[in-house]
mmCIF file with all atom_site columns, C-alpha atoms and ligand atoms in Angstrom:
data_model
loop_
_atom_site.group_PDB
_atom_site.id
_atom_site.type_symbol
_atom_site.label_atom_id
_atom_site.label_alt_id
_atom_site.label_comp_id
_atom_site.label_asym_id
_atom_site.label_entity_id
_atom_site.label_seq_id
_atom_site.pdbx_PDB_ins_code
_atom_site.Cartn_x
_atom_site.Cartn_y
_atom_site.Cartn_z
_atom_site.occupancy
_atom_site.B_iso_or_equiv
_atom_site.pdbx_formal_charge
_atom_site.auth_seq_id
_atom_site.auth_comp_id
_atom_site.auth_asym_id
_atom_site.auth_atom_id
_atom_site.pdbx_PDB_model_num
ATOM   1   C CA  . MET J 1 1   ? 87.686 204.767 201.120 1.00 89.00 ? 1   MET J CA  1
ATOM   2   C CA  . ASP J 1 2   ? 87.215 208.150 202.794 1.00 92.00 ? 2   ASP J CA  1
ATOM   3   C CA  . ALA J 1 3   ? 84.836 211.048 202.036 1.00 92.00 ? 3   ALA J CA  1
ATOM   4   C CA  . HIS J 1 4   ? 87.482 212.737 199.872 1.00 92.00 ? 4   HIS J CA  1
ATOM   5   C CA  . GLU J 1 5   ? 88.018 209.714 197.640 1.00 94.00 ? 5   GLU J CA  1
ATOM   6   C CA  . LEU J 1 6   ? 84.262 209.248 197.314 1.00 96.00 ? 6   LEU J CA  1
ATOM   7   C CA  . GLY J 1 7   ? 83.857 212.952 196.477 1.00 94.00 ? 7   GLY J CA  1
ATOM   8   C CA  . ILE J 1 8   ? 86.484 212.693 193.721 1.00 93.00 ? 8   ILE J CA  1
ATOM   9   C CA  . ILE J 1 9   ? 84.672 209.664 192.238 1.00 95.00 ? 9   ILE J CA  1
ATOM   10  C CA  . LEU J 1 10  ? 81.314 211.488 192.334 1.00 96.00 ? 10  LEU J CA  1
ATOM   11  C CA  . ILE J 1 11  ? 82.677 214.653 190.724 1.00 93.00 ? 11  ILE J CA  1
ATOM   12  C CA  . SER J 1 12  ? 84.861 212.947 188.113 1.00 93.00 ? 12  SER J CA  1
ATOM   13  C CA  . ARG J 1 13  ? 81.951 210.789 186.936 1.00 96.00 ? 13  ARG J CA  1
ATOM   14  C CA  . GLY J 1 14  ? 79.362 213.586 186.969 1.00 94.00 ? 14  GLY J CA  1
ATOM   15  C CA  . MET J 1 15  ? 77.389 212.068 189.839 1.00 96.00 ? 15  MET J CA  1
ATOM   16  C CA  . LEU J 1 16  ? 77.441 215.223 191.985 1.00 96.00 ? 16  LEU J CA  1
ATOM   17  C CA  . LYS J 1 17  ? 75.167 217.735 190.286 1.00 96.00 ? 17  LYS J CA  1
ATOM   18  C CA  . PHE J 1 18  ? 74.570 221.431 190.943 1.00 94.00 ? 18  PHE J CA  1
ATOM   19  C CA  . GLY J 1 19  ? 71.472 223.392 189.958 1.00 92.00 ? 19  GLY J CA  1
ATOM   20  C CA  . GLU J 1 20  ? 67.808 223.462 190.996 1.00 92.00 ? 20  GLU J CA  1
ATOM   21  C CA  . PHE J 1 21  ? 66.429 220.088 192.051 1.00 95.00 ? 21  PHE J CA  1
ATOM   22  C CA  . THR J 1 22  ? 63.205 218.858 193.597 1.00 95.00 ? 22  THR J CA  1
ATOM   23  C CA  . LEU J 1 23  ? 63.801 215.866 195.836 1.00 95.00 ? 23  LEU J CA  1
ATOM   24  C CA  . THR J 1 24  ? 61.594 212.809 196.470 1.00 93.00 ? 24  THR J CA  1
ATOM   25  C CA  . SER J 1 25  ? 60.352 214.435 199.670 1.00 93.00 ? 25  SER J CA  1
ATOM   26  C CA  . GLY J 1 26  ? 59.321 217.593 197.792 1.00 95.00 ? 26  GLY J CA  1
ATOM   27  C CA  . LYS J 1 27  ? 62.213 219.543 199.354 1.00 91.00 ? 27  LYS J CA  1
ATOM   28  C CA  . LYS J 1 28  ? 64.247 221.766 197.018 1.00 92.00 ? 28  LYS J CA  1
ATOM   29  C CA  . SER J 1 29  ? 68.012 221.548 196.789 1.00 94.00 ? 29  SER J CA  1
ATOM   30  C CA  . ASN J 1 30  ? 70.883 223.079 194.833 1.00 93.00 ? 30  ASN J CA  1
ATOM   31  C CA  . ILE J 1 31  ? 72.849 219.866 194.976 1.00 96.00 ? 31  ILE J CA  1
ATOM   32  C CA  . TYR J 1 32  ? 71.954 216.351 193.850 1.00 97.00 ? 32  TYR J CA  1
ATOM   33  C CA  . VAL J 1 33  ? 73.832 213.104 194.259 1.00 97.00 ? 33  VAL J CA  1
ATOM   34  C CA  . ASP J 1 34  ? 72.947 210.991 191.246 1.00 97.00 ? 34  ASP J CA  1
ATOM   35  C CA  . LEU J 1 35  ? 74.320 207.498 191.776 1.00 97.00 ? 35  LEU J CA  1
ATOM   36  C CA  . ARG J 1 36  ? 72.171 205.899 189.107 1.00 97.00 ? 36  ARG J CA  1
ATOM   37  C CA  . PRO J 1 37  ? 75.067 205.925 186.548 1.00 97.00 ? 37  PRO J CA  1
ATOM   38  C CA  . LEU J 1 38  ? 77.428 204.182 189.033 1.00 97.00 ? 38  LEU J CA  1
ATOM   39  C CA  . PRO J 1 39  ? 77.036 200.683 187.475 1.00 97.00 ? 39  PRO J CA  1
ATOM   40  C CA  . SER J 1 40  ? 78.196 202.194 184.162 1.00 97.00 ? 40  SER J CA  1
ATOM   41  C CA  . PHE J 1 41  ? 81.644 202.675 185.778 1.00 98.00 ? 41  PHE J CA  1
ATOM   42  C CA  . PRO J 1 42  ? 82.685 199.150 186.864 1.00 97.00 ? 42  PRO J CA  1
ATOM   43  C CA  . GLU J 1 43  ? 85.888 200.142 188.723 1.00 97.00 ? 43  GLU J CA  1
ATOM   44  C CA  . GLU J 1 44  ? 84.136 202.745 190.852 1.00 97.00 ? 44  GLU J CA  1
ATOM   45  C CA  . PHE J 1 45  ? 81.061 200.532 191.264 1.00 98.00 ? 45  PHE J CA  1
ATOM   46  C CA  . MET J 1 46  ? 83.230 197.652 192.525 1.00 97.00 ? 46  MET J CA  1
ATOM   47  C CA  . LYS J 1 47  ? 85.168 199.967 194.864 1.00 97.00 ? 47  LYS J CA  1
ATOM   48  C CA  . ILE J 1 48  ? 82.026 201.394 196.478 1.00 98.00 ? 48  ILE J CA  1
ATOM   49  C CA  . ALA J 1 49  ? 80.222 198.035 196.746 1.00 98.00 ? 49  ALA J CA  1
ATOM   50  C CA  . THR J 1 50  ? 83.340 196.377 198.198 1.00 98.00 ? 50  THR J CA  1
ATOM   51  C CA  . GLU J 1 51  ? 83.796 199.172 200.745 1.00 97.00 ? 51  GLU J CA  1
ATOM   52  C CA  . MET J 1 52  ? 80.184 198.857 201.892 1.00 97.00 ? 52  MET J CA  1
ATOM   53  C CA  . SER J 1 53  ? 80.499 195.054 202.111 1.00 98.00 ? 53  SER J CA  1
ATOM   54  C CA  . LYS J 1 54  ? 83.671 195.370 204.224 1.00 97.00 ? 54  LYS J CA  1
ATOM   55  C CA  . ARG J 1 55  ? 82.009 197.720 206.694 1.00 96.00 ? 55  ARG J CA  1
ATOM   56  C CA  . MET J 1 56  ? 79.017 195.420 207.289 1.00 96.00 ? 56  MET J CA  1
ATOM   57  C CA  . ASN J 1 57  ? 78.994 192.858 210.056 1.00 93.00 ? 57  ASN J CA  1
ATOM   58  C CA  . GLY J 1 58  ? 76.575 190.182 211.110 1.00 94.00 ? 58  GLY J CA  1
ATOM   59  C CA  . ASP J 1 59  ? 74.156 187.546 209.973 1.00 96.00 ? 59  ASP J CA  1
ATOM   60  C CA  . PHE J 1 60  ? 71.482 189.161 207.819 1.00 98.00 ? 60  PHE J CA  1
ATOM   61  C CA  . GLY J 1 61  ? 70.131 189.397 204.310 1.00 98.00 ? 61  GLY J CA  1
ATOM   62  C CA  . ILE J 1 62  ? 70.280 192.476 202.079 1.00 98.00 ? 62  ILE J CA  1
ATOM   63  C CA  . CYS J 1 63  ? 67.187 194.378 200.989 1.00 98.00 ? 63  CYS J CA  1
ATOM   64  C CA  . GLY J 1 64  ? 67.596 196.734 198.027 1.00 98.00 ? 64  GLY J CA  1
ATOM   65  C CA  . VAL J 1 65  ? 65.397 199.774 197.412 1.00 96.00 ? 65  VAL J CA  1
ATOM   66  C CA  . ALA J 1 66  ? 64.375 200.230 193.758 1.00 94.00 ? 66  ALA J CA  1
ATOM   67  C CA  . VAL J 1 67  ? 65.426 201.881 191.600 1.00 94.00 ? 67  VAL J CA  1
ATOM   68  C CA  . GLY J 1 68  ? 68.612 203.721 192.645 1.00 92.00 ? 68  GLY J CA  1
ATOM   69  C CA  . GLY J 1 69  ? 69.575 201.377 195.493 1.00 96.00 ? 69  GLY J CA  1
ATOM   70  C CA  . LEU J 1 70  ? 69.023 198.106 193.687 1.00 97.00 ? 70  LEU J CA  1
ATOM   71  C CA  . PRO J 1 71  ? 72.202 197.710 191.573 1.00 98.00 ? 71  PRO J CA  1
ATOM   72  C CA  . LEU J 1 72  ? 74.325 198.565 194.624 1.00 98.00 ? 72  LEU J CA  1
ATOM   73  C CA  . ALA J 1 73  ? 72.388 196.217 196.918 1.00 98.00 ? 73  ALA J CA  1
ATOM   74  C CA  . THR J 1 74  ? 72.809 193.466 194.325 1.00 98.00 ? 74  THR J CA  1
ATOM   75  C CA  . ALA J 1 75  ? 76.585 194.024 194.111 1.00 98.00 ? 75  ALA J CA  1
ATOM   76  C CA  . VAL J 1 76  ? 76.954 194.098 197.921 1.00 98.00 ? 76  VAL J CA  1
ATOM   77  C CA  . ALA J 1 77  ? 74.875 190.926 198.260 1.00 98.00 ? 77  ALA J CA  1
ATOM   78  C CA  . ILE J 1 78  ? 77.075 189.099 195.737 1.00 98.00 ? 78  ILE J CA  1
ATOM   79  C CA  . ILE J 1 79  ? 80.373 190.336 197.235 1.00 98.00 ? 79  ILE J CA  1
ATOM   80  C CA  . SER J 1 80  ? 79.325 189.550 200.821 1.00 97.00 ? 80  SER J CA  1
ATOM   81  C CA  . ARG J 1 81  ? 77.497 186.354 199.805 1.00 97.00 ? 81  ARG J CA  1
ATOM   82  C CA  . ARG J 1 82  ? 74.281 187.393 201.503 1.00 98.00 ? 82  ARG J CA  1
ATOM   83  C CA  . PRO J 1 83  ? 70.767 186.655 200.238 1.00 98.00 ? 83  PRO J CA  1
ATOM   84  C CA  . LEU J 1 84  ? 69.078 189.544 198.419 1.00 98.00 ? 84  LEU J CA  1
ATOM   85  C CA  . ILE J 1 85  ? 65.498 190.720 198.425 1.00 98.00 ? 85  ILE J CA  1
ATOM   86  C CA  . TYR J 1 86  ? 64.181 194.012 197.071 1.00 97.00 ? 86  TYR J CA  1
ATOM   87  C CA  . VAL J 1 87  ? 61.252 196.352 197.380 1.00 95.00 ? 87  VAL J CA  1
ATOM   88  C CA  . ARG J 1 88  ? 59.567 197.627 194.232 1.00 92.00 ? 88  ARG J CA  1
ATOM   89  C CA  . LYS J 1 89  ? 58.607 201.257 193.797 1.00 85.00 ? 89  LYS J CA  1
ATOM   90  C CA  . GLU J 1 90  ? 55.000 200.321 193.093 1.00 82.00 ? 90  GLU J CA  1
ATOM   91  C CA  . LYS J 1 91  ? 52.969 197.197 193.569 1.00 80.00 ? 91  LYS J CA  1
ATOM   92  C CA  . LYS J 1 92  ? 52.936 195.016 190.464 1.00 73.00 ? 92  LYS J CA  1
ATOM   93  C CA  . GLU J 1 93  ? 49.457 195.154 188.987 1.00 74.00 ? 93  GLU J CA  1
ATOM   94  C CA  . HIS J 1 94  ? 49.684 191.778 187.251 1.00 78.00 ? 94  HIS J CA  1
ATOM   95  C CA  . GLY J 1 95  ? 51.334 188.404 187.817 1.00 74.00 ? 95  GLY J CA  1
ATOM   96  C CA  . THR J 1 96  ? 52.250 188.001 191.486 1.00 72.00 ? 96  THR J CA  1
ATOM   97  C CA  . GLU J 1 97  ? 51.107 191.559 192.362 1.00 70.00 ? 97  GLU J CA  1
ATOM   98  C CA  . SER J 1 98  ? 54.012 191.794 194.813 1.00 84.00 ? 98  SER J CA  1
ATOM   99  C CA  . LEU J 1 99  ? 55.768 194.775 196.302 1.00 91.00 ? 99  LEU J CA  1
ATOM   100 C CA  . LEU J 1 100 ? 58.566 192.692 197.774 1.00 94.00 ? 100 LEU J CA  1
ATOM   101 C CA  . GLU J 1 101 ? 60.613 190.324 195.595 1.00 95.00 ? 101 GLU J CA  1
ATOM   102 C CA  . GLY J 1 102 ? 62.851 187.477 196.686 1.00 96.00 ? 102 GLY J CA  1
ATOM   103 C CA  . SER J 1 103 ? 62.735 184.617 199.136 1.00 96.00 ? 103 SER J CA  1
ATOM   104 C CA  . LEU J 1 104 ? 62.503 185.736 202.766 1.00 96.00 ? 104 LEU J CA  1
ATOM   105 C CA  . ASN J 1 105 ? 64.914 183.179 204.157 1.00 94.00 ? 105 ASN J CA  1
ATOM   106 C CA  . MET J 1 106 ? 66.645 185.384 206.756 1.00 97.00 ? 106 MET J CA  1
ATOM   107 C CA  . ARG J 1 107 ? 65.407 186.615 210.135 1.00 97.00 ? 107 ARG J CA  1
ATOM   108 C CA  . SER J 1 108 ? 66.931 190.039 209.713 1.00 98.00 ? 108 SER J CA  1
ATOM   109 C CA  . TYR J 1 109 ? 67.613 192.348 206.748 1.00 98.00 ? 109 TYR J CA  1
ATOM   110 C CA  . VAL J 1 110 ? 69.789 195.400 206.225 1.00 98.00 ? 110 VAL J CA  1
ATOM   111 C CA  . ILE J 1 111 ? 68.304 197.940 203.826 1.00 98.00 ? 111 ILE J CA  1
ATOM   112 C CA  . ILE J 1 112 ? 70.635 199.343 201.151 1.00 98.00 ? 112 ILE J CA  1
ATOM   113 C CA  . ASP J 1 113 ? 69.874 202.512 199.224 1.00 98.00 ? 113 ASP J CA  1
ATOM   114 C CA  . ASP J 1 114 ? 72.077 204.952 197.334 1.00 98.00 ? 114 ASP J CA  1
ATOM   115 C CA  . VAL J 1 115 ? 71.223 208.212 199.129 1.00 98.00 ? 115 VAL J CA  1
ATOM   116 C CA  . ALA J 1 116 ? 69.276 209.188 202.266 1.00 98.00 ? 116 ALA J CA  1
ATOM   117 C CA  . THR J 1 117 ? 67.623 212.578 202.677 1.00 97.00 ? 117 THR J CA  1
ATOM   118 C CA  . THR J 1 118 ? 64.532 212.305 204.918 1.00 97.00 ? 118 THR J CA  1
ATOM   119 C CA  . GLY J 1 119 ? 64.847 208.527 205.237 1.00 97.00 ? 119 GLY J CA  1
ATOM   120 C CA  . GLY J 1 120 ? 61.302 208.074 203.920 1.00 97.00 ? 120 GLY J CA  1
ATOM   121 C CA  . SER J 1 121 ? 62.286 205.608 201.187 1.00 96.00 ? 121 SER J CA  1
ATOM   122 C CA  . ILE J 1 122 ? 64.282 203.435 203.598 1.00 97.00 ? 122 ILE J CA  1
ATOM   123 C CA  . LEU J 1 123 ? 61.497 203.546 206.179 1.00 97.00 ? 123 LEU J CA  1
ATOM   124 C CA  . ASN J 1 124 ? 58.944 202.505 203.583 1.00 96.00 ? 124 ASN J CA  1
ATOM   125 C CA  . ALA J 1 125 ? 61.117 199.516 202.595 1.00 97.00 ? 125 ALA J CA  1
ATOM   126 C CA  . ALA J 1 126 ? 61.751 198.577 206.247 1.00 97.00 ? 126 ALA J CA  1
ATOM   127 C CA  . ARG J 1 127 ? 58.031 198.632 207.038 1.00 96.00 ? 127 ARG J CA  1
ATOM   128 C CA  . ILE J 1 128 ? 57.275 196.368 204.078 1.00 95.00 ? 128 ILE J CA  1
ATOM   129 C CA  . VAL J 1 129 ? 59.953 193.860 205.157 1.00 97.00 ? 129 VAL J CA  1
ATOM   130 C CA  . ARG J 1 130 ? 58.791 193.971 208.778 1.00 97.00 ? 130 ARG J CA  1
ATOM   131 C CA  . ASN J 1 131 ? 55.204 193.314 207.668 1.00 95.00 ? 131 ASN J CA  1
ATOM   132 C CA  . TYR J 1 132 ? 56.382 189.940 206.385 1.00 94.00 ? 132 TYR J CA  1
ATOM   133 C CA  . GLY J 1 133 ? 58.042 189.102 209.738 1.00 95.00 ? 133 GLY J CA  1
ATOM   134 C CA  . PRO J 1 134 ? 61.821 189.694 209.522 1.00 97.00 ? 134 PRO J CA  1
ATOM   135 C CA  . ASP J 1 135 ? 63.418 192.500 211.507 1.00 97.00 ? 135 ASP J CA  1
ATOM   136 C CA  . VAL J 1 136 ? 65.296 195.520 210.154 1.00 98.00 ? 136 VAL J CA  1
ATOM   137 C CA  . LYS J 1 137 ? 67.775 197.165 212.530 1.00 97.00 ? 137 LYS J CA  1
ATOM   138 C CA  . GLU J 1 138 ? 70.246 198.786 210.140 1.00 98.00 ? 138 GLU J CA  1
ATOM   139 C CA  . ALA J 1 139 ? 70.322 200.639 206.824 1.00 98.00 ? 139 ALA J CA  1
ATOM   140 C CA  . TRP J 1 140 ? 73.294 201.576 204.631 1.00 98.00 ? 140 TRP J CA  1
ATOM   141 C CA  . VAL J 1 141 ? 73.616 204.309 202.036 1.00 98.00 ? 141 VAL J CA  1
ATOM   142 C CA  . VAL J 1 142 ? 76.565 205.622 200.044 1.00 98.00 ? 142 VAL J CA  1
ATOM   143 C CA  . VAL J 1 143 ? 75.716 209.225 200.924 1.00 98.00 ? 143 VAL J CA  1
ATOM   144 C CA  . ASP J 1 144 ? 73.747 210.584 203.879 1.00 98.00 ? 144 ASP J CA  1
ATOM   145 C CA  . ARG J 1 145 ? 72.625 214.134 203.045 1.00 97.00 ? 145 ARG J CA  1
ATOM   146 C CA  . MET J 1 146 ? 72.198 214.841 206.797 1.00 96.00 ? 146 MET J CA  1
ATOM   147 C CA  . GLN J 1 147 ? 68.665 216.151 206.401 1.00 95.00 ? 147 GLN J CA  1
ATOM   148 C CA  . GLY J 1 148 ? 66.843 214.157 209.070 1.00 95.00 ? 148 GLY J CA  1
ATOM   149 C CA  . ALA J 1 149 ? 67.100 210.524 207.874 1.00 97.00 ? 149 ALA J CA  1
ATOM   150 C CA  . ALA J 1 150 ? 69.216 209.210 210.774 1.00 98.00 ? 150 ALA J CA  1
ATOM   151 C CA  . GLU J 1 151 ? 66.877 210.766 213.353 1.00 97.00 ? 151 GLU J CA  1
ATOM   152 C CA  . SER J 1 152 ? 63.617 209.545 211.828 1.00 97.00 ? 152 SER J CA  1
ATOM   153 C CA  . LEU J 1 153 ? 64.996 206.040 211.260 1.00 98.00 ? 153 LEU J CA  1
ATOM   154 C CA  . LYS J 1 154 ? 66.291 205.911 214.833 1.00 98.00 ? 154 LYS J CA  1
ATOM   155 C CA  . GLU J 1 155 ? 62.752 206.557 216.060 1.00 98.00 ? 155 GLU J CA  1
ATOM   156 C CA  . GLU J 1 156 ? 61.748 203.340 214.284 1.00 97.00 ? 156 GLU J CA  1
ATOM   157 C CA  . GLY J 1 157 ? 64.691 201.367 215.694 1.00 98.00 ? 157 GLY J CA  1
ATOM   158 C CA  . ILE J 1 158 ? 66.873 201.531 212.573 1.00 98.00 ? 158 ILE J CA  1
ATOM   159 C CA  . GLU J 1 159 ? 70.490 202.719 212.641 1.00 98.00 ? 159 GLU J CA  1
ATOM   160 C CA  . LEU J 1 160 ? 71.541 204.600 209.496 1.00 98.00 ? 160 LEU J CA  1
ATOM   161 C CA  . LYS J 1 161 ? 75.132 204.107 208.340 1.00 98.00 ? 161 LYS J CA  1
ATOM   162 C CA  . SER J 1 162 ? 76.817 205.719 205.354 1.00 98.00 ? 162 SER J CA  1
ATOM   163 C CA  . LEU J 1 163 ? 80.118 205.633 203.506 1.00 97.00 ? 163 LEU J CA  1
ATOM   164 C CA  . ALA J 1 164 ? 80.184 209.443 203.814 1.00 97.00 ? 164 ALA J CA  1
ATOM   165 C CA  . THR J 1 165 ? 77.952 212.407 204.574 1.00 97.00 ? 165 THR J CA  1
ATOM   166 C CA  . LEU J 1 166 ? 77.222 214.996 201.893 1.00 97.00 ? 166 LEU J CA  1
ATOM   167 C CA  . PRO J 1 167 ? 78.427 217.937 204.046 1.00 97.00 ? 167 PRO J CA  1
ATOM   168 C CA  . ASP J 1 168 ? 81.800 216.153 204.520 1.00 96.00 ? 168 ASP J CA  1
ATOM   169 C CA  . ILE J 1 169 ? 82.122 215.445 200.789 1.00 96.00 ? 169 ILE J CA  1
ATOM   170 C CA  . VAL J 1 170 ? 81.122 219.000 199.832 1.00 95.00 ? 170 VAL J CA  1
ATOM   171 C CA  . LYS J 1 171 ? 83.538 220.602 202.315 1.00 94.00 ? 171 LYS J CA  1
ATOM   172 C CA  . LEU J 1 172 ? 86.412 218.475 201.002 1.00 93.00 ? 172 LEU J CA  1
ATOM   173 C CA  . VAL J 1 173 ? 85.813 219.275 197.319 1.00 91.00 ? 173 VAL J CA  1
ATOM   174 C CA  . LEU J 1 174 ? 84.639 222.886 197.779 1.00 92.00 ? 174 LEU J CA  1
ATOM   175 C CA  . ASP J 1 175 ? 87.927 224.538 196.783 1.00 92.00 ? 175 ASP J CA  1
ATOM   176 C CA  . SER J 1 176 ? 88.161 222.566 193.547 1.00 90.00 ? 176 SER J CA  1
ATOM   177 C CA  . LEU J 1 177 ? 84.690 223.617 192.366 1.00 92.00 ? 177 LEU J CA  1
ATOM   178 C CA  . PRO J 1 178 ? 84.073 226.295 189.705 1.00 93.00 ? 178 PRO J CA  1
ATOM   179 C CA  . GLU J 1 179 ? 82.400 229.490 191.002 1.00 95.00 ? 179 GLU J CA  1
ATOM   180 C CA  . ARG J 1 180 ? 78.775 228.607 190.100 1.00 94.00 ? 180 ARG J CA  1
ATOM   181 C CA  . GLU J 1 181 ? 79.003 225.125 191.656 1.00 94.00 ? 181 GLU J CA  1
ATOM   182 C CA  . ARG J 1 182 ? 80.802 226.544 194.689 1.00 95.00 ? 182 ARG J CA  1
ATOM   183 C CA  . SER J 1 183 ? 77.978 228.993 195.390 1.00 95.00 ? 183 SER J CA  1
ATOM   184 C CA  . TYR J 1 184 ? 75.379 226.185 195.151 1.00 95.00 ? 184 TYR J CA  1
ATOM   185 C CA  . ALA J 1 185 ? 77.532 224.027 197.429 1.00 94.00 ? 185 ALA J CA  1
ATOM   186 C CA  . LEU J 1 186 ? 77.815 226.831 199.997 1.00 94.00 ? 186 LEU J CA  1
ATOM   187 C CA  . LYS J 1 187 ? 74.039 227.307 199.889 1.00 93.00 ? 187 LYS J CA  1
ATOM   188 C CA  . TYR J 1 188 ? 73.550 223.608 200.663 1.00 93.00 ? 188 TYR J CA  1
ATOM   189 C CA  . LEU J 1 189 ? 76.052 223.759 203.543 1.00 94.00 ? 189 LEU J CA  1
ATOM   190 C CA  . GLY J 1 190 ? 74.125 226.754 204.909 1.00 92.00 ? 190 GLY J CA  1
ATOM   191 C CA  . GLU J 1 191 ? 70.823 224.866 204.654 1.00 88.00 ? 191 GLU J CA  1
ATOM   192 C CA  . VAL J 1 192 ? 72.124 221.868 206.602 1.00 90.00 ? 192 VAL J CA  1
ATOM   193 C CA  . GLY J 1 193 ? 73.726 224.214 209.120 1.00 86.00 ? 193 GLY J CA  1
ATOM   194 C CA  . VAL J 1 194 ? 77.404 223.454 208.490 1.00 82.00 ? 194 VAL J CA  1
HETATM 195 O O1  . PRP K 2 .   ? 65.487 209.781 202.042 1.00 82.82 ? 201 PRP K O1  1
HETATM 196 P P1  . PRP K 2 .   ? 64.443 210.163 201.039 1.00 82.82 ? 201 PRP K P1  1
HETATM 197 O O2  . PRP K 2 .   ? 63.828 211.514 201.327 1.00 82.82 ? 201 PRP K O2  1
HETATM 198 O O3  . PRP K 2 .   ? 63.427 209.082 200.858 1.00 82.82 ? 201 PRP K O3  1
HETATM 199 O O4  . PRP K 2 .   ? 65.187 210.377 199.634 1.00 82.82 ? 201 PRP K O4  1
HETATM 200 C C1  . PRP K 2 .   ? 66.128 209.471 199.124 1.00 82.82 ? 201 PRP K C1  1
HETATM 201 C C2  . PRP K 2 .   ? 65.547 208.599 198.036 1.00 82.82 ? 201 PRP K C2  1
HETATM 202 O O5  . PRP K 2 .   ? 65.340 209.371 196.847 1.00 82.82 ? 201 PRP K O5  1
HETATM 203 C C3  . PRP K 2 .   ? 65.933 208.720 195.726 1.00 82.82 ? 201 PRP K C3  1
HETATM 204 O O6  . PRP K 2 .   ? 65.066 207.851 195.092 1.00 82.82 ? 201 PRP K O6  1
HETATM 205 P P2  . PRP K 2 .   ? 63.937 208.313 194.082 1.00 82.82 ? 201 PRP K P2  1
HETATM 206 O O7  . PRP K 2 .   ? 62.648 208.462 194.833 1.00 82.82 ? 201 PRP K O7  1
HETATM 207 O O8  . PRP K 2 .   ? 64.383 209.491 193.294 1.00 82.82 ? 201 PRP K O8  1
HETATM 208 O O9  . PRP K 2 .   ? 63.723 207.070 193.172 1.00 82.82 ? 201 PRP K O9  1
HETATM 209 P P3  . PRP K 2 .   ? 64.659 206.211 192.201 1.00 82.82 ? 201 PRP K P3  1
HETATM 210 O O10 . PRP K 2 .   ? 65.710 205.584 193.059 1.00 82.82 ? 201 PRP K O10 1
HETATM 211 O O11 . PRP K 2 .   ? 63.694 205.216 191.689 1.00 82.82 ? 201 PRP K O11 1
HETATM 212 O O12 . PRP K 2 .   ? 65.212 207.088 191.140 1.00 82.82 ? 201 PRP K O12 1
HETATM 213 C C4  . PRP K 2 .   ? 67.078 207.924 196.332 1.00 82.82 ? 201 PRP K C4  1
HETATM 214 O O13 . PRP K 2 .   ? 67.432 206.851 195.499 1.00 82.82 ? 201 PRP K O13 1
HETATM 215 C C5  . PRP K 2 .   ? 66.504 207.479 197.656 1.00 82.82 ? 201 PRP K C5  1
HETATM 216 O O14 . PRP K 2 .   ? 65.790 206.269 197.531 1.00 82.82 ? 201 PRP K O14 1
HETATM 217 O O1  . ORO K 3 .   ? 66.162 213.303 198.256 1.00 82.82 ? 202 ORO K O1  1
HETATM 218 C C1  . ORO K 3 .   ? 66.243 212.823 197.110 1.00 82.82 ? 202 ORO K C1  1
HETATM 219 O O2  . ORO K 3 .   ? 65.266 212.529 196.418 1.00 82.82 ? 202 ORO K O2  1
HETATM 220 C C2  . ORO K 3 .   ? 67.592 212.605 196.509 1.00 82.82 ? 202 ORO K C2  1
HETATM 221 C C3  . ORO K 3 .   ? 68.648 213.407 196.822 1.00 82.82 ? 202 ORO K C3  1
HETATM 222 C C4  . ORO K 3 .   ? 69.888 213.158 196.200 1.00 82.82 ? 202 ORO K C4  1
HETATM 223 O O3  . ORO K 3 .   ? 70.894 213.858 196.420 1.00 82.82 ? 202 ORO K O3  1
HETATM 224 N N1  . ORO K 3 .   ? 69.986 212.146 195.326 1.00 82.82 ? 202 ORO K N1  1
HETATM 225 C C5  . ORO K 3 .   ? 68.943 211.359 195.040 1.00 82.82 ? 202 ORO K C5  1
HETATM 226 O O4  . ORO K 3 .   ? 69.075 210.424 194.226 1.00 82.82 ? 202 ORO K O4  1
HETATM 227 N N2  . ORO K 3 .   ? 67.745 211.600 195.630 1.00 82.82 ? 202 ORO K N2  1
#
């Protein structure tokens, strides 16, 4: 799967959105990759999870980041037959009161999330896993928005890998976009300096 094929999937299933969005980091953007509906499209879900599984190498467990990254991490863990753990968004206030779920039976984990912007969500998950002992050296996302995640994760010893970058996807689908979407897309490309 290349950036073009991924772009077509995102656009055809309404997972690439144009408008005014506030991101997790507080940044504003005119473009939003919404992969939360992906599990509602089994063919595309399987394709993306299989592609990510194929590109991974090594002996490690998978750590999903709730909420957006968790269905994908689960699918990749099943396809690649790797143990899964996941990090909650907030600490459970009853029962086990945990932030991390699953059995930590691997020495190393790869974090899986749907999208990376600043990398803050991945870093948060990696720190939680590391606090329990295992190492985290790699993280995978479907789309890297190229807005600082790779650099900030590198500083913490984590390599960020993606199926495609958002600038690559946007450039490849730009000509097929209606005028309003095209102008938002161009604004985003300007912001990330492409
Ligand atoms: O690289 P960052 O700047 O951290 O941004 C990316 C994060 O933002 C989104 O999650 P969101 O916080 O919207 O939560 P959700 O997955 O629970 O919807 C996305 O799923 C990533 O986890
Ligand atoms: O930075 C974010 O919060 C973010 C960006 C994006 O394109 N998609 C998403 O789910 N989150």
